[in-house]
Tab-separated table of C-alpha atoms and ligand atoms in Angstrom:
chain	number	residue	atom	x	y	z
A	258	MET	CA	2.703	-76.091	0.094
A	259	ASN	CA	3.544	-79.531	-1.371
A	260	ALA	CA	6.347	-79.752	-4.008
A	261	ASP	CA	5.913	-83.598	-4.525
A	262	LEU	CA	5.017	-84.787	-7.946
A	263	GLU	CA	1.443	-86.200	-8.138
A	264	ILE	CA	1.907	-88.963	-10.694
A	265	LEU	CA	-1.214	-90.604	-12.289
A	266	PRO	CA	-1.095	-94.382	-11.256
A	267	GLU	CA	-1.007	-95.505	-14.975
A	268	VAL	CA	2.093	-93.309	-15.551
A	269	ALA	CA	3.788	-94.327	-12.346
A	270	ASP	CA	3.334	-98.015	-13.161
A	271	ALA	CA	4.769	-97.586	-16.645
A	272	LEU	CA	7.780	-95.646	-15.184
A	273	ALA	CA	8.367	-98.231	-12.500
A	274	GLY	CA	8.523	-101.023	-15.114
A	275	GLY	CA	10.706	-99.126	-17.515
A	276	GLY	CA	7.842	-98.807	-19.997
A	277	PRO	CA	7.481	-96.108	-22.577
A	278	VAL	CA	6.034	-92.785	-21.418
A	279	VAL	CA	5.575	-89.554	-23.307
A	280	ALA	CA	5.230	-86.183	-21.579
A	281	LEU	CA	2.758	-83.739	-23.112
A	282	GLU	CA	2.524	-80.004	-22.387
A	283	SER	CA	-0.633	-78.249	-21.307
A	284	THR	CA	0.028	-74.634	-22.512
A	285	ILE	CA	-0.856	-75.716	-26.010
A	286	LEU	CA	-4.269	-76.915	-24.602
A	287	ALA	CA	-5.014	-73.890	-22.371
A	288	HIS	CA	-3.529	-71.107	-24.446
A	289	GLY	CA	-2.593	-72.420	-27.872
A	290	LEU	CA	-5.780	-73.956	-29.151
A	291	PRO	CA	-9.293	-72.493	-29.215
A	292	ARG	CA	-11.892	-73.203	-26.521
A	293	GLY	CA	-14.371	-75.693	-27.703
A	294	ASP	CA	-11.764	-77.574	-29.760
A	295	ASN	CA	-9.079	-78.038	-27.161
A	296	ARG	CA	-10.658	-80.662	-25.053
A	297	ARG	CA	-11.344	-83.006	-27.932
A	298	ILE	CA	-7.817	-82.435	-29.307
A	299	ALA	CA	-6.306	-83.287	-25.893
A	300	ASP	CA	-7.820	-86.780	-26.157
A	301	GLN	CA	-6.685	-87.085	-29.781
A	302	ILE	CA	-3.072	-86.271	-28.731
A	303	GLU	CA	-3.070	-88.759	-25.917
A	304	GLY	CA	-4.712	-91.246	-28.281
A	305	GLN	CA	-1.803	-90.896	-30.719
A	306	VAL	CA	0.686	-91.673	-27.944
A	307	ARG	CA	-1.315	-94.719	-26.938
A	308	ALA	CA	-1.539	-95.924	-30.592
A	309	SER	CA	2.252	-95.938	-30.677
A	310	GLY	CA	2.307	-98.202	-27.613
A	311	ALA	CA	3.272	-95.615	-25.007
A	312	VAL	CA	1.563	-93.994	-22.003
A	313	PRO	CA	0.755	-90.259	-22.242
A	314	ALA	CA	1.521	-88.006	-19.313
A	315	THR	CA	0.030	-84.557	-19.750
A	316	ILE	CA	1.750	-82.209	-17.258
A	317	ALA	CA	0.208	-79.244	-15.460
A	318	VAL	CA	-0.189	-77.527	-12.088
A	319	LEU	CA	-3.574	-77.924	-10.445
A	320	ASP	CA	-4.418	-76.377	-7.022
A	321	GLY	CA	-0.781	-75.690	-6.543
A	322	ARG	CA	0.296	-79.352	-7.066
A	323	VAL	CA	2.523	-80.593	-9.884
A	324	ARG	CA	0.553	-83.186	-11.818
A	325	ILE	CA	2.212	-85.816	-14.033
A	326	GLY	CA	-0.621	-87.361	-16.022
A	327	LEU	CA	-4.094	-86.004	-15.999
A	328	GLY	CA	-7.449	-87.734	-15.799
A	329	PRO	CA	-10.549	-86.624	-17.772
A	330	ALA	CA	-11.880	-84.164	-15.167
A	331	ASP	CA	-8.432	-82.547	-14.815
A	332	LEU	CA	-8.339	-82.088	-18.697
A	333	ASP	CA	-11.794	-80.644	-18.575
A	334	ARG	CA	-10.649	-78.025	-16.114
A	335	LEU	CA	-7.449	-77.211	-17.909
A	336	CYS	CA	-9.317	-76.786	-21.204
A	337	GLU	CA	-12.372	-74.911	-19.826
A	338	SER	CA	-11.368	-72.783	-16.893
A	339	ASP	CA	-10.701	-69.043	-17.305
A	340	ASP	CA	-8.135	-68.966	-14.629
A	341	ILE	CA	-5.251	-71.092	-15.972
A	342	ALA	CA	-1.900	-69.247	-15.784
A	343	LYS	CA	0.832	-69.906	-18.377
A	344	LEU	CA	3.755	-71.287	-16.403
A	345	SER	CA	7.341	-71.241	-17.548
A	346	VAL	CA	9.982	-72.692	-15.130
A	347	ARG	CA	10.248	-69.340	-13.231
A	348	ASP	CA	6.522	-69.341	-12.502
A	349	LEU	CA	6.362	-72.861	-11.060
A	350	GLY	CA	7.395	-71.996	-7.523
A	351	VAL	CA	4.935	-69.061	-7.474
A	352	ALA	CA	2.056	-71.232	-8.586
A	353	LEU	CA	2.834	-73.808	-5.885
A	354	ALA	CA	3.093	-71.174	-3.184
A	355	LEU	CA	-0.130	-69.457	-4.298
A	356	HIS	CA	-2.084	-72.708	-4.887
A	357	ARG	CA	-2.801	-71.718	-8.486
A	358	ASP	CA	-3.780	-73.632	-11.594
A	359	GLY	CA	-1.432	-73.384	-14.447
A	360	ALA	CA	-0.470	-74.828	-17.812
A	361	THR	CA	3.097	-75.764	-18.449
A	362	THR	CA	5.219	-74.623	-21.454
A	363	VAL	CA	7.901	-76.587	-23.223
A	364	ALA	CA	10.473	-75.250	-20.695
A	365	SER	CA	8.489	-76.242	-17.520
A	366	THR	CA	7.080	-79.451	-18.989
A	367	SER	CA	10.631	-80.512	-19.917
A	368	ALA	CA	11.960	-79.722	-16.386
A	369	LEU	CA	9.060	-81.561	-14.646
A	370	ALA	CA	9.187	-84.487	-17.022
A	371	HIS	CA	12.892	-84.951	-16.311
A	372	ARG	CA	12.222	-84.791	-12.611
A	373	ALA	CA	9.604	-87.494	-13.022
A	374	GLY	CA	12.015	-89.718	-15.040
A	375	ILE	CA	10.302	-89.202	-18.467
A	376	GLY	CA	12.779	-88.702	-21.268
A	377	VAL	CA	10.550	-88.125	-24.294
A	378	PHE	CA	8.267	-85.124	-24.791
A	379	ALA	CA	5.899	-84.146	-27.638
A	380	THR	CA	4.755	-80.648	-28.451
A	381	GLY	CA	3.692	-78.547	-31.387
A	382	GLY	CA	6.307	-75.870	-31.864
A	383	LEU	CA	9.222	-74.933	-29.713
A	384	GLY	CA	9.585	-71.375	-28.374
A	385	GLY	CA	12.502	-69.585	-29.937
A	386	VAL	CA	14.281	-66.309	-30.673
A	387	HIS	CA	11.684	-63.650	-31.648
A	388	ARG	CA	12.261	-61.266	-34.585
A	389	GLY	CA	13.805	-58.105	-33.299
A	390	ALA	CA	15.198	-59.947	-30.263
A	391	ALA	CA	18.311	-57.854	-30.473
A	392	GLN	CA	16.138	-54.987	-29.241
A	393	SER	CA	13.344	-56.708	-27.371
A	394	PHE	CA	15.440	-59.439	-25.688
A	395	ASP	CA	12.480	-61.737	-26.424
A	396	ILE	CA	14.039	-65.244	-26.468
A	397	SER	CA	11.815	-68.061	-25.207
A	398	ALA	CA	12.917	-69.677	-21.964
A	399	ASP	CA	12.295	-72.986	-23.766
A	400	LEU	CA	15.796	-72.670	-25.259
A	401	GLY	CA	17.715	-71.996	-22.066
A	402	VAL	CA	15.874	-74.803	-20.215
A	403	LEU	CA	16.537	-77.325	-22.988
A	404	ALA	CA	20.254	-76.477	-22.630
A	405	SER	CA	20.204	-77.968	-19.188
A	406	THR	CA	17.472	-80.585	-19.370
A	407	PRO	CA	18.071	-84.056	-20.849
A	408	VAL	CA	14.739	-84.630	-22.497
A	409	LEU	CA	14.099	-85.425	-26.200
A	410	VAL	CA	11.537	-82.923	-27.579
A	411	VAL	CA	9.559	-83.802	-30.683
A	412	CYS	CA	8.341	-80.590	-32.380
A	413	ALA	CA	7.533	-79.246	-35.867
A	414	GLY	CA	10.376	-76.790	-35.608
A	415	VAL	CA	9.573	-73.309	-34.594
A	416	LYS	CA	6.858	-70.975	-35.954
A	417	SER	CA	7.875	-68.812	-38.875
A	418	ILE	CA	6.699	-65.912	-36.740
A	419	LEU	CA	10.085	-66.297	-34.975
A	420	ASP	CA	13.559	-65.560	-36.083
A	421	VAL	CA	14.237	-69.059	-37.427
A	422	PRO	CA	18.037	-68.744	-38.283
A	423	GLY	CA	18.460	-66.928	-34.954
A	424	THR	CA	16.795	-69.741	-33.084
A	425	LEU	CA	19.035	-72.309	-34.874
A	426	GLU	CA	22.171	-70.365	-34.014
A	427	TYR	CA	21.098	-70.059	-30.403
A	428	LEU	CA	20.487	-73.812	-30.183
A	429	GLU	CA	23.957	-74.397	-31.494
A	430	THR	CA	25.436	-72.027	-28.919
A	431	LEU	CA	23.504	-73.841	-26.184
A	432	SER	CA	24.838	-77.238	-27.473
A	433	VAL	CA	21.356	-78.558	-28.126
A	434	PRO	CA	21.429	-80.996	-31.134
A	435	VAL	CA	18.721	-80.665	-33.722
A	436	LEU	CA	17.741	-83.770	-35.667
A	437	GLY	CA	15.446	-83.631	-38.758
A	438	TYR	CA	13.120	-86.623	-38.888
A	439	ARG	CA	13.409	-87.935	-42.467
A	440	THR	CA	14.341	-84.346	-43.618
A	441	ASP	CA	17.298	-82.071	-44.167
A	442	ALA	CA	15.124	-79.090	-43.795
A	443	PHE	CA	14.241	-77.452	-40.386
A	444	PRO	CA	10.395	-77.416	-40.354
A	445	GLY	CA	8.566	-74.076	-40.038
A	446	PHE	CA	5.606	-75.236	-37.963
A	447	TYR	CA	2.758	-74.356	-40.312
A	448	LEU	CA	5.133	-75.045	-43.276
A	449	SER	CA	7.140	-78.292	-43.863
A	450	ASP	CA	10.302	-76.346	-44.657
A	451	SER	CA	11.391	-73.092	-42.951
A	452	GLY	CA	13.980	-72.563	-45.645
A	453	TYR	CA	16.879	-73.426	-43.225
A	454	ARG	CA	18.704	-76.659	-42.868
A	455	VAL	CA	19.169	-79.110	-39.933
A	456	PRO	CA	22.692	-80.313	-39.060
A	457	TRP	CA	21.571	-83.928	-38.809
A	458	ARG	CA	18.826	-86.248	-39.977
A	459	VAL	CA	17.548	-89.582	-38.651
A	460	GLU	CA	15.354	-92.015	-40.557
A	461	THR	CA	13.813	-94.064	-37.716
A	462	PRO	CA	12.558	-93.774	-34.172
A	463	GLU	CA	15.304	-96.306	-33.228
A	464	GLN	CA	17.989	-93.955	-34.572
A	465	ALA	CA	16.620	-91.021	-32.504
A	466	ALA	CA	16.590	-93.299	-29.367
A	467	ASP	CA	20.154	-94.324	-30.163
A	468	VAL	CA	21.230	-90.680	-30.236
A	469	VAL	CA	19.785	-90.226	-26.685
A	470	LEU	CA	21.558	-93.406	-25.502
A	471	ALA	CA	24.871	-92.442	-27.104
A	472	ARG	CA	24.729	-89.036	-25.455
A	473	ARG	CA	24.221	-90.732	-22.114
A	474	ALA	CA	27.151	-93.158	-22.632
A	475	LEU	CA	29.337	-90.274	-23.481
A	476	HIS	CA	28.100	-88.188	-20.539
A	477	THR	CA	27.333	-85.353	-23.015
A	478	ASP	CA	23.660	-85.504	-22.194
A	479	GLY	CA	23.294	-82.422	-20.018
A	480	ALA	CA	21.115	-80.771	-22.709
A	481	GLY	CA	17.972	-82.003	-24.419
A	482	VAL	CA	17.685	-83.022	-28.017
A	483	VAL	CA	15.272	-81.453	-30.590
A	484	LEU	CA	13.705	-83.986	-32.977
A	485	ALA	CA	12.168	-81.896	-35.728
A	486	ASN	CA	9.291	-83.547	-37.448
A	487	PRO	CA	7.717	-81.649	-40.409
A	488	ILE	CA	4.105	-81.575	-41.335
A	489	PRO	CA	3.763	-83.476	-44.598
A	490	VAL	CA	3.883	-80.970	-47.545
A	491	ASP	CA	0.355	-81.854	-48.714
A	492	GLN	CA	-0.982	-80.912	-45.364
A	493	GLN	CA	0.912	-77.645	-44.775
A	494	LEU	CA	-0.694	-74.231	-44.750
A	495	ASP	CA	-1.017	-72.422	-48.179
A	496	ILE	CA	2.263	-70.457	-48.384
A	497	ASP	CA	0.737	-67.145	-49.574
A	498	LEU	CA	-1.982	-67.320	-46.906
A	499	HIS	CA	0.778	-68.029	-44.400
A	500	ASP	CA	2.899	-65.057	-45.441
A	501	ARG	CA	-0.013	-62.650	-45.607
A	502	THR	CA	-1.272	-63.740	-42.137
A	503	LEU	CA	2.166	-63.511	-40.610
A	504	ALA	CA	2.702	-59.959	-41.855
A	505	ALA	CA	-0.681	-58.829	-40.578
A	506	GLY	CA	-0.243	-60.642	-37.263
A	507	LEU	CA	3.127	-59.100	-36.509
A	508	ALA	CA	1.843	-55.654	-37.347
A	509	LEU	CA	-1.152	-56.206	-35.018
A	510	LEU	CA	1.109	-57.249	-32.088
A	511	GLU	CA	3.237	-54.179	-32.591
A	512	ALA	CA	0.256	-51.827	-32.795
A	513	ASN	CA	-1.210	-53.285	-29.552
A	514	HIS	CA	2.070	-53.369	-27.753
A	515	VAL	CA	1.792	-57.040	-26.961
A	516	THR	CA	4.800	-58.273	-25.075
A	517	GLY	CA	6.098	-61.115	-22.846
A	518	LYS	CA	4.256	-64.358	-22.498
A	519	ASP	CA	1.176	-62.968	-24.308
A	520	VAL	CA	2.978	-62.788	-27.654
A	521	THR	CA	2.802	-66.444	-28.602
A	522	PRO	CA	-0.861	-67.077	-27.694
A	523	ARG	CA	-2.070	-63.804	-29.300
A	524	LEU	CA	-0.305	-64.595	-32.528
A	525	LEU	CA	-1.664	-68.148	-32.647
A	526	GLU	CA	-5.173	-66.822	-31.963
A	527	PHE	CA	-4.787	-64.326	-34.844
A	528	PHE	CA	-3.650	-67.058	-37.209
A	529	HIS	CA	-6.618	-69.315	-36.321
A	530	SER	CA	-9.237	-66.609	-36.651
A	531	SER	CA	-7.926	-64.903	-39.778
A	532	THR	CA	-7.275	-68.096	-41.657
A	533	HIS	CA	-10.811	-69.361	-40.744
A	534	GLY	CA	-9.423	-72.519	-39.147
A	535	ALA	CA	-6.999	-73.467	-41.908
A	536	SER	CA	-3.954	-72.842	-39.547
A	537	LEU	CA	-5.786	-74.663	-36.706
A	538	ARG	CA	-6.130	-77.754	-38.886
A	539	VAL	CA	-2.459	-77.708	-39.609
A	540	ASN	CA	-1.614	-77.062	-35.959
A	541	VAL	CA	-3.642	-80.061	-34.864
A	542	ASP	CA	-2.215	-82.329	-37.590
A	543	LEU	CA	1.299	-81.536	-36.672
A	544	VAL	CA	0.756	-82.073	-32.953
A	545	LEU	CA	-0.846	-85.396	-33.624
A	546	GLY	CA	2.083	-86.401	-35.760
A	547	ASN	CA	4.542	-85.365	-33.136
A	548	ALA	CA	2.706	-87.339	-30.438
A	549	ALA	CA	2.714	-90.450	-32.625
A	550	LEU	CA	6.436	-90.101	-33.322
A	551	ALA	CA	7.315	-89.374	-29.722
A	552	GLY	CA	5.444	-92.554	-28.728
A	553	GLN	CA	7.541	-94.536	-31.218
A	554	VAL	CA	10.768	-93.058	-29.893
A	555	ALA	CA	9.751	-93.820	-26.315
A	556	VAL	CA	9.009	-97.393	-27.266
A	557	ALA	CA	12.333	-97.757	-29.050
A	558	LEU	CA	14.158	-96.284	-26.104
A	559	SER	CA	12.423	-98.561	-23.598
A	560	LEU	CA	13.080	-101.667	-25.724
A	561	THR	CA	16.775	-100.869	-26.182
A	562	LEU	CA	17.215	-100.259	-22.471
A	563	ALA	CA	15.470	-103.548	-21.641
A	564	GLN	CA	17.611	-105.439	-24.141
A	565	ALA	CA	20.753	-103.918	-22.676
A	566	ALA	CA	19.626	-104.841	-19.164
A	567	SER	CA	18.819	-108.378	-19.982
A	568	ALA	CA	22.253	-108.805	-21.899
A	569	SER	CA	24.252	-107.637	-18.858
B	811	PSU	N1	4.044	-73.248	-30.095
B	811	PSU	C1	2.790	-73.547	-30.458
B	811	PSU	N2	1.743	-73.512	-29.604
B	811	PSU	C2	1.989	-73.125	-28.286
B	811	PSU	C3	3.299	-72.876	-27.823
B	811	PSU	C4	4.296	-72.913	-28.807
B	811	PSU	O1	2.577	-73.746	-31.610
B	811	PSU	O2	1.060	-73.108	-27.543
B	811	PSU	C5	3.542	-72.615	-26.387
B	811	PSU	C6	4.513	-73.695	-25.843
B	811	PSU	O3	3.983	-74.043	-24.620
B	811	PSU	C7	5.804	-73.071	-25.775
B	811	PSU	C8	5.372	-71.619	-25.415
B	811	PSU	O4	6.665	-73.601	-24.728
B	811	PSU	O5	4.261	-71.440	-26.284
B	811	PSU	C9	6.459	-70.594	-25.659
B	811	PSU	O6	6.037	-69.381	-25.125
B	811	PSU	P1	6.988	-68.189	-25.148
B	811	PSU	O7	7.227	-67.866	-26.622
B	811	PSU	O8	6.316	-67.093	-24.387
B	811	PSU	O9	8.285	-68.618	-24.540
B	812	MN	MN1	8.790	-64.534	-25.100
C-alpha cells in the first residue's frame, strides 16, 4: 500500500513555482454525468480552467493510488469503467488498502487537494443537508469536511433536492463562510436563485482571493470557503419543469428505498432522463462556469502571493 500522492508533472511544476492550480472532483464524472457524455465534458471542464490561465488537477484514486491530475487514459478509465467506487473521505483508506479505483467527492477532493497544496477547487453542486434529515440523518460529509479543510470551493450552490435553508444553517454552524459571486441569492444548482440569501457577496475573483488571504492572515482559515456562482438566469432550467421533476424524483427515491451514497447519483440520473437532457445541459453549463471562475480565483491568489513575496 502506498499513501503518497502521485502528482501529474504539469501540476507538480505549477505548484512548485507558486502557479495557479485548480482541483477538480471526479465523482461528477463517474457518477454525476451520463456515460457517453462524461468523457467529453471532462475535457471541457479542464479546458475552462486552462482558458482562465490555471492548471487543472482532476483528483481520483486509481489502482489504490491517490492521483492529483489525470492524463487522457486515466480520464478514459474513470469515465468508462464499471468499477469506480464513490469515495468520500471515510472510504479513501479502504480504497488504498484494497487497491481499488474510485472517484472523489467534494469532501475527499477537498481533503486531498489541501494535502497537495492546492487551495482552489471547482465542482457543480455541494452536498448538503437532505430533506427529512431530522429523521434520516442524511447530511453530506462534504459539509463536515469543509469545516476543517482550508480550500475555496466554487459551486452553483446546492441542488434544490436538498434542504437549502438547513444546509445554509449548517454551514453557519460549522463556521464556513458563503460568498455569492455577483449575487445576493444563494444559487439552487439548476436554478439561479434558491430563494434564500447569502450572507456576503463579492464582485471579482480578486475579492474572493483576498477573502482567502485575510482568513490566513487572521489564522481563522481552518475551514474552507464556499464561493457560490449561479447559472445565468437565461440558462437555468425551466422552473415548472424543475419543480415537477423534483417532486417525481423524490417520490421515486422513497418508493425504491434509495439511501446513503446512492441518493445523489440516482436523483441526478432521474433528472437527466426525465427532462430529456435539459437538466444535463444546465448541469454542464454551470460546471463549466465554475471551472472558469475557479481558474480566475486561482490566478488572482497566485498573483497576489507573488506580489507580496517580491515586496518583502
Ligand atoms: N452535485 C452534483 N453532482 C454530483 C455531486 C454533487 O450536482 O455528482 C457529487 C459530488 O461529488 C458531491 C457528492 O460531493 O455528490 C455528494 O454526495 P452525497 O450527497 O452522497 O454526500
Ligand atoms: Mn448522503
